[in-house]
Amino acid sequence: MPVPRHIVEQFKQLIPPLNGSLHKGQSGRVAVLGGALDYTGAPFFASISALRFGADLSHVICAPTAASAIKSYSPDLIVHPILREDTSPESLKPDLSSLLSRLHVLIIGPGLGREDYMQRFAKLALVLAKEQGMFVVLDADALWMVGQDLALIRGYRRAVLTPNVAEFKRLSEQADIDPNTPPRERAMQLSRALGGVTVLQKGAEDIIATNTGAASAQDRAVSKVSTSEEENTEEQISVDTPGGLKRCGGQGDILSGSVGTVLAWGKCYEGGAYGDKTLPSSRIPLLAAVAGSIVTRAASRRAFAKYGRGVVTQDMLGEIGGAFADSFGAEGEKGWGASSL
């Protein structure tokens, strides 16, 4: 079943215009928090995917043990090796808060790992991001983190969770979702249990569920959800865009970077950098999850068509731009595929 047309048209309102009217940074400043000694690929894939999707600037906040490797993968990334094992969260807080204040979205999880010091820093970053009203993507071991304390994310409707099959099962158990719930209803049940957070359940088809209803006054203020009827809703979208027949290990990192980029665009749109601000802020997480899912699956299909069984995650990176143009047409894509502007 195709994604409803109104969802696609709403997403297009968030696409930054390529007409020379914006300066550097107004098409999104993205950060990925993750990357330690054993994990350097995941934060790279998430952060470089953000650039390939269309973000202006992409930062990686990582441990010093990962910084050199990540820097060597691409000079386009801005790497901050500030997550030192011998540093306390309290001493890191001023620098991390200052850094986040200059960004539009924070992606937590790719390459995070479960070491105590990385988990402490991730928790601090999430708290700071919420205080600053940032959009947030939680993936991989950030999902493990919030599963230990669901209050960390409950009610924060500017977040998107992107669990795979195993992560979704674990989160559902931690949130006391009835295991007898029909499979297609579980994402919505989890969104409700988490206070309306947008859930992107990855699978043969991706199911995106969000709930902006029944928000408390405090949640509305933090998440920028109004009391208007049009924002008091539940919505579920399925994305069955064909993907490749081989699923690469880093495909989820590409998805988180893609979703994060649209959230960053949403922050720019919300702030008046472009657009008419008629789209409610509460729509942005759902639209980001849908668009990120569509493009990631299309990029996977395009890469598989070229490389078949031998396809690797790196092959998908160069397909993101084409997948975006295929999925959403030429609107906002001045010069795409043309020999000259």
JSON list of C-alpha atoms in Angstrom, two decimals, residues 17-141:
[
{"chain": "A", "resi": 17, "resn": "PRO", "atom": "CA", "xyz": [14.92, 24.99, -1.31]},
{"chain": "A", "resi": 18, "resn": "LEU", "atom": "CA", "xyz": [18.01, 24.81, -3.53]},
{"chain": "A", "resi": 19, "resn": "ASN", "atom": "CA", "xyz": [17.66, 28.33, -4.90]},
{"chain": "A", "resi": 20, "resn": "GLY", "atom": "CA", "xyz": [20.53, 30.18, -3.27]},
{"chain": "A", "resi": 21, "resn": "SER", "atom": "CA", "xyz": [18.38, 31.70, -0.52]},
{"chain": "A", "resi": 22, "resn": "LEU", "atom": "CA", "xyz": [19.90, 29.74, 2.39]},
{"chain": "A", "resi": 23, "resn": "HIS", "atom": "CA", "xyz": [23.32, 30.03, 3.97]},
{"chain": "A", "resi": 24, "resn": "LYS", "atom": "CA", "xyz": [25.47, 27.22, 5.33]},
{"chain": "A", "resi": 25, "resn": "GLY", "atom": "CA", "xyz": [23.75, 25.42, 8.18]},
{"chain": "A", "resi": 26, "resn": "GLN", "atom": "CA", "xyz": [20.17, 26.32, 7.26]},
{"chain": "A", "resi": 27, "resn": "SER", "atom": "CA", "xyz": [19.66, 22.93, 5.62]},
{"chain": "A", "resi": 28, "resn": "GLY", "atom": "CA", "xyz": [20.45, 21.13, 8.85]},
{"chain": "A", "resi": 29, "resn": "ARG", "atom": "CA", "xyz": [23.21, 20.67, 11.38]},
{"chain": "A", "resi": 30, "resn": "VAL", "atom": "CA", "xyz": [23.23, 17.05, 12.52]},
{"chain": "A", "resi": 31, "resn": "ALA", "atom": "CA", "xyz": [25.16, 15.29, 15.29]},
{"chain": "A", "resi": 32, "resn": "VAL", "atom": "CA", "xyz": [25.71, 11.60, 15.94]},
{"chain": "A", "resi": 33, "resn": "LEU", "atom": "CA", "xyz": [26.74, 10.57, 19.45]},
{"chain": "A", "resi": 34, "resn": "GLY", "atom": "CA", "xyz": [28.55, 7.24, 19.38]},
{"chain": "A", "resi": 35, "resn": "GLY", "atom": "CA", "xyz": [31.84, 5.67, 18.49]},
{"chain": "A", "resi": 36, "resn": "ALA", "atom": "CA", "xyz": [34.34, 3.99, 20.79]},
{"chain": "A", "resi": 37, "resn": "LEU", "atom": "CA", "xyz": [37.29, 1.64, 20.39]},
{"chain": "A", "resi": 38, "resn": "ASP", "atom": "CA", "xyz": [35.35, -1.23, 18.81]},
{"chain": "A", "resi": 39, "resn": "TYR", "atom": "CA", "xyz": [32.73, 0.82, 16.93]},
{"chain": "A", "resi": 40, "resn": "THR", "atom": "CA", "xyz": [33.73, 3.31, 14.26]},
{"chain": "A", "resi": 41, "resn": "GLY", "atom": "CA", "xyz": [31.72, 2.24, 11.22]},
{"chain": "A", "resi": 42, "resn": "ALA", "atom": "CA", "xyz": [28.23, 2.86, 12.59]},
{"chain": "A", "resi": 43, "resn": "PRO", "atom": "CA", "xyz": [28.71, 6.54, 13.54]},
{"chain": "A", "resi": 44, "resn": "PHE", "atom": "CA", "xyz": [30.40, 7.12, 10.18]},
{"chain": "A", "resi": 45, "resn": "PHE", "atom": "CA", "xyz": [27.52, 5.59, 8.23]},
{"chain": "A", "resi": 46, "resn": "ALA", "atom": "CA", "xyz": [24.92, 7.58, 10.18]},
{"chain": "A", "resi": 47, "resn": "SER", "atom": "CA", "xyz": [26.76, 10.90, 9.89]},
{"chain": "A", "resi": 48, "resn": "ILE", "atom": "CA", "xyz": [27.80, 10.60, 6.24]},
{"chain": "A", "resi": 49, "resn": "SER", "atom": "CA", "xyz": [24.27, 9.50, 5.33]},
{"chain": "A", "resi": 50, "resn": "ALA", "atom": "CA", "xyz": [22.99, 12.75, 6.80]},
{"chain": "A", "resi": 51, "resn": "LEU", "atom": "CA", "xyz": [25.19, 14.66, 4.35]},
{"chain": "A", "resi": 52, "resn": "ARG", "atom": "CA", "xyz": [24.22, 12.42, 1.44]},
{"chain": "A", "resi": 53, "resn": "PHE", "atom": "CA", "xyz": [20.55, 12.98, 2.29]},
{"chain": "A", "resi": 54, "resn": "GLY", "atom": "CA", "xyz": [21.05, 16.74, 2.20]},
{"chain": "A", "resi": 55, "resn": "ALA", "atom": "CA", "xyz": [22.19, 18.07, 5.58]},
{"chain": "A", "resi": 56, "resn": "ASP", "atom": "CA", "xyz": [24.70, 20.92, 5.47]},
{"chain": "A", "resi": 57, "resn": "LEU", "atom": "CA", "xyz": [26.91, 19.88, 8.39]},
{"chain": "A", "resi": 58, "resn": "SER", "atom": "CA", "xyz": [27.40, 16.58, 10.16]},
{"chain": "A", "resi": 59, "resn": "HIS", "atom": "CA", "xyz": [29.18, 16.15, 13.49]},
{"chain": "A", "resi": 60, "resn": "VAL", "atom": "CA", "xyz": [30.33, 13.01, 15.33]},
{"chain": "A", "resi": 61, "resn": "ILE", "atom": "CA", "xyz": [30.65, 13.16, 19.11]},
{"chain": "A", "resi": 62, "resn": "CYS", "atom": "CA", "xyz": [32.77, 10.18, 20.09]},
{"chain": "A", "resi": 63, "resn": "ALA", "atom": "CA", "xyz": [35.49, 8.74, 22.28]},
{"chain": "A", "resi": 64, "resn": "PRO", "atom": "CA", "xyz": [39.12, 9.60, 21.46]},
{"chain": "A", "resi": 65, "resn": "THR", "atom": "CA", "xyz": [39.73, 5.94, 20.66]},
{"chain": "A", "resi": 66, "resn": "ALA", "atom": "CA", "xyz": [37.37, 6.20, 17.68]},
{"chain": "A", "resi": 67, "resn": "ALA", "atom": "CA", "xyz": [38.16, 9.69, 16.44]},
{"chain": "A", "resi": 68, "resn": "SER", "atom": "CA", "xyz": [41.16, 9.02, 14.21]},
{"chain": "A", "resi": 69, "resn": "ALA", "atom": "CA", "xyz": [39.45, 6.19, 12.38]},
{"chain": "A", "resi": 70, "resn": "ILE", "atom": "CA", "xyz": [36.25, 8.19, 11.81]},
{"chain": "A", "resi": 71, "resn": "LYS", "atom": "CA", "xyz": [38.21, 11.23, 10.61]},
{"chain": "A", "resi": 72, "resn": "SER", "atom": "CA", "xyz": [40.10, 9.04, 8.16]},
{"chain": "A", "resi": 73, "resn": "TYR", "atom": "CA", "xyz": [36.86, 7.80, 6.59]},
{"chain": "A", "resi": 74, "resn": "SER", "atom": "CA", "xyz": [35.81, 11.26, 5.41]},
{"chain": "A", "resi": 75, "resn": "PRO", "atom": "CA", "xyz": [37.10, 14.83, 5.70]},
{"chain": "A", "resi": 76, "resn": "ASP", "atom": "CA", "xyz": [33.49, 16.05, 5.39]},
{"chain": "A", "resi": 77, "resn": "LEU", "atom": "CA", "xyz": [32.69, 15.07, 8.98]},
{"chain": "A", "resi": 78, "resn": "ILE", "atom": "CA", "xyz": [33.36, 17.28, 12.00]},
{"chain": "A", "resi": 79, "resn": "VAL", "atom": "CA", "xyz": [34.64, 14.99, 14.75]},
{"chain": "A", "resi": 80, "resn": "HIS", "atom": "CA", "xyz": [34.59, 15.87, 18.45]},
{"chain": "A", "resi": 81, "resn": "PRO", "atom": "CA", "xyz": [36.60, 13.31, 20.53]},
{"chain": "A", "resi": 82, "resn": "ILE", "atom": "CA", "xyz": [35.28, 14.56, 23.88]},
{"chain": "A", "resi": 83, "resn": "LEU", "atom": "CA", "xyz": [33.80, 11.37, 25.38]},
{"chain": "A", "resi": 84, "resn": "ARG", "atom": "CA", "xyz": [36.80, 10.43, 27.50]},
{"chain": "A", "resi": 85, "resn": "GLU", "atom": "CA", "xyz": [36.56, 7.48, 29.85]},
{"chain": "A", "resi": 86, "resn": "ASP", "atom": "CA", "xyz": [38.34, 9.45, 32.59]},
{"chain": "A", "resi": 87, "resn": "THR", "atom": "CA", "xyz": [35.89, 12.40, 32.35]},
{"chain": "A", "resi": 88, "resn": "SER", "atom": "CA", "xyz": [32.79, 12.67, 34.50]},
{"chain": "A", "resi": 89, "resn": "PRO", "atom": "CA", "xyz": [29.42, 13.64, 33.02]},
{"chain": "A", "resi": 90, "resn": "GLU", "atom": "CA", "xyz": [29.39, 16.70, 35.25]},
{"chain": "A", "resi": 91, "resn": "SER", "atom": "CA", "xyz": [32.68, 18.00, 33.88]},
{"chain": "A", "resi": 92, "resn": "LEU", "atom": "CA", "xyz": [31.63, 17.25, 30.31]},
{"chain": "A", "resi": 93, "resn": "LYS", "atom": "CA", "xyz": [28.26, 18.94, 30.65]},
{"chain": "A", "resi": 94, "resn": "PRO", "atom": "CA", "xyz": [29.25, 22.57, 29.83]},
{"chain": "A", "resi": 95, "resn": "ASP", "atom": "CA", "xyz": [31.10, 21.67, 26.63]},
{"chain": "A", "resi": 96, "resn": "LEU", "atom": "CA", "xyz": [28.47, 19.19, 25.49]},
{"chain": "A", "resi": 97, "resn": "SER", "atom": "CA", "xyz": [25.63, 21.61, 26.21]},
{"chain": "A", "resi": 98, "resn": "SER", "atom": "CA", "xyz": [27.40, 24.36, 24.25]},
{"chain": "A", "resi": 99, "resn": "LEU", "atom": "CA", "xyz": [27.97, 22.03, 21.30]},
{"chain": "A", "resi": 100, "resn": "LEU", "atom": "CA", "xyz": [24.37, 20.82, 21.20]},
{"chain": "A", "resi": 101, "resn": "SER", "atom": "CA", "xyz": [23.05, 24.37, 21.33]},
{"chain": "A", "resi": 102, "resn": "ARG", "atom": "CA", "xyz": [24.52, 24.93, 17.85]},
{"chain": "A", "resi": 103, "resn": "LEU", "atom": "CA", "xyz": [22.87, 21.88, 16.31]},
{"chain": "A", "resi": 104, "resn": "HIS", "atom": "CA", "xyz": [19.39, 20.93, 15.12]},
{"chain": "A", "resi": 105, "resn": "VAL", "atom": "CA", "xyz": [19.15, 17.20, 15.84]},
{"chain": "A", "resi": 106, "resn": "LEU", "atom": "CA", "xyz": [20.97, 14.59, 17.90]},
{"chain": "A", "resi": 107, "resn": "ILE", "atom": "CA", "xyz": [21.22, 10.95, 16.81]},
{"chain": "A", "resi": 108, "resn": "ILE", "atom": "CA", "xyz": [22.21, 8.76, 19.75]},
{"chain": "A", "resi": 109, "resn": "GLY", "atom": "CA", "xyz": [23.18, 5.12, 19.42]},
{"chain": "A", "resi": 110, "resn": "PRO", "atom": "CA", "xyz": [25.21, 4.23, 16.31]},
{"chain": "A", "resi": 111, "resn": "GLY", "atom": "CA", "xyz": [28.45, 2.77, 17.67]},
{"chain": "A", "resi": 112, "resn": "LEU", "atom": "CA", "xyz": [27.52, 3.74, 21.23]},
{"chain": "A", "resi": 113, "resn": "GLY", "atom": "CA", "xyz": [28.15, 0.39, 22.86]},
{"chain": "A", "resi": 114, "resn": "ARG", "atom": "CA", "xyz": [27.23, -0.52, 26.41]},
{"chain": "A", "resi": 115, "resn": "GLU", "atom": "CA", "xyz": [30.33, 0.51, 28.32]},
{"chain": "A", "resi": 116, "resn": "ASP", "atom": "CA", "xyz": [29.36, 2.40, 31.44]},
{"chain": "A", "resi": 117, "resn": "TYR", "atom": "CA", "xyz": [31.07, 5.66, 30.54]},
{"chain": "A", "resi": 118, "resn": "MET", "atom": "CA", "xyz": [29.52, 5.81, 27.05]},
{"chain": "A", "resi": 119, "resn": "GLN", "atom": "CA", "xyz": [26.08, 5.05, 28.45]},
{"chain": "A", "resi": 120, "resn": "ARG", "atom": "CA", "xyz": [26.48, 7.81, 31.06]},
{"chain": "A", "resi": 121, "resn": "PHE", "atom": "CA", "xyz": [27.44, 10.32, 28.38]},
{"chain": "A", "resi": 122, "resn": "ALA", "atom": "CA", "xyz": [24.54, 9.24, 26.18]},
{"chain": "A", "resi": 123, "resn": "LYS", "atom": "CA", "xyz": [22.12, 9.73, 29.05]},
{"chain": "A", "resi": 124, "resn": "LEU", "atom": "CA", "xyz": [23.55, 13.18, 29.73]},
{"chain": "A", "resi": 125, "resn": "ALA", "atom": "CA", "xyz": [23.25, 14.10, 26.05]},
{"chain": "A", "resi": 126, "resn": "LEU", "atom": "CA", "xyz": [19.62, 13.00, 25.94]},
{"chain": "A", "resi": 127, "resn": "VAL", "atom": "CA", "xyz": [18.77, 15.07, 29.01]},
{"chain": "A", "resi": 128, "resn": "LEU", "atom": "CA", "xyz": [20.50, 18.13, 27.53]},
{"chain": "A", "resi": 129, "resn": "ALA", "atom": "CA", "xyz": [18.85, 17.65, 24.14]},
{"chain": "A", "resi": 130, "resn": "LYS", "atom": "CA", "xyz": [15.42, 17.52, 25.78]},
{"chain": "A", "resi": 131, "resn": "GLU", "atom": "CA", "xyz": [16.17, 20.65, 27.80]},
{"chain": "A", "resi": 132, "resn": "GLN", "atom": "CA", "xyz": [17.07, 22.45, 24.57]},
{"chain": "A", "resi": 133, "resn": "GLY", "atom": "CA", "xyz": [14.02, 21.18, 22.68]},
{"chain": "A", "resi": 134, "resn": "MET", "atom": "CA", "xyz": [16.07, 19.31, 20.10]},
{"chain": "A", "resi": 135, "resn": "PHE", "atom": "CA", "xyz": [14.73, 16.60, 17.87]},
{"chain": "A", "resi": 136, "resn": "VAL", "atom": "CA", "xyz": [16.29, 13.24, 18.75]},
{"chain": "A", "resi": 137, "resn": "VAL", "atom": "CA", "xyz": [16.77, 9.86, 17.06]},
{"chain": "A", "resi": 138, "resn": "LEU", "atom": "CA", "xyz": [17.45, 6.83, 19.27]},
{"chain": "A", "resi": 139, "resn": "ASP", "atom": "CA", "xyz": [18.91, 3.68, 17.73]},
{"chain": "A", "resi": 140, "resn": "ALA", "atom": "CA", "xyz": [20.98, 0.64, 18.62]},
{"chain": "A", "resi": 141, "resn": "ASP", "atom": "CA", "xyz": [22.39, 0.76, 22.17]}
]
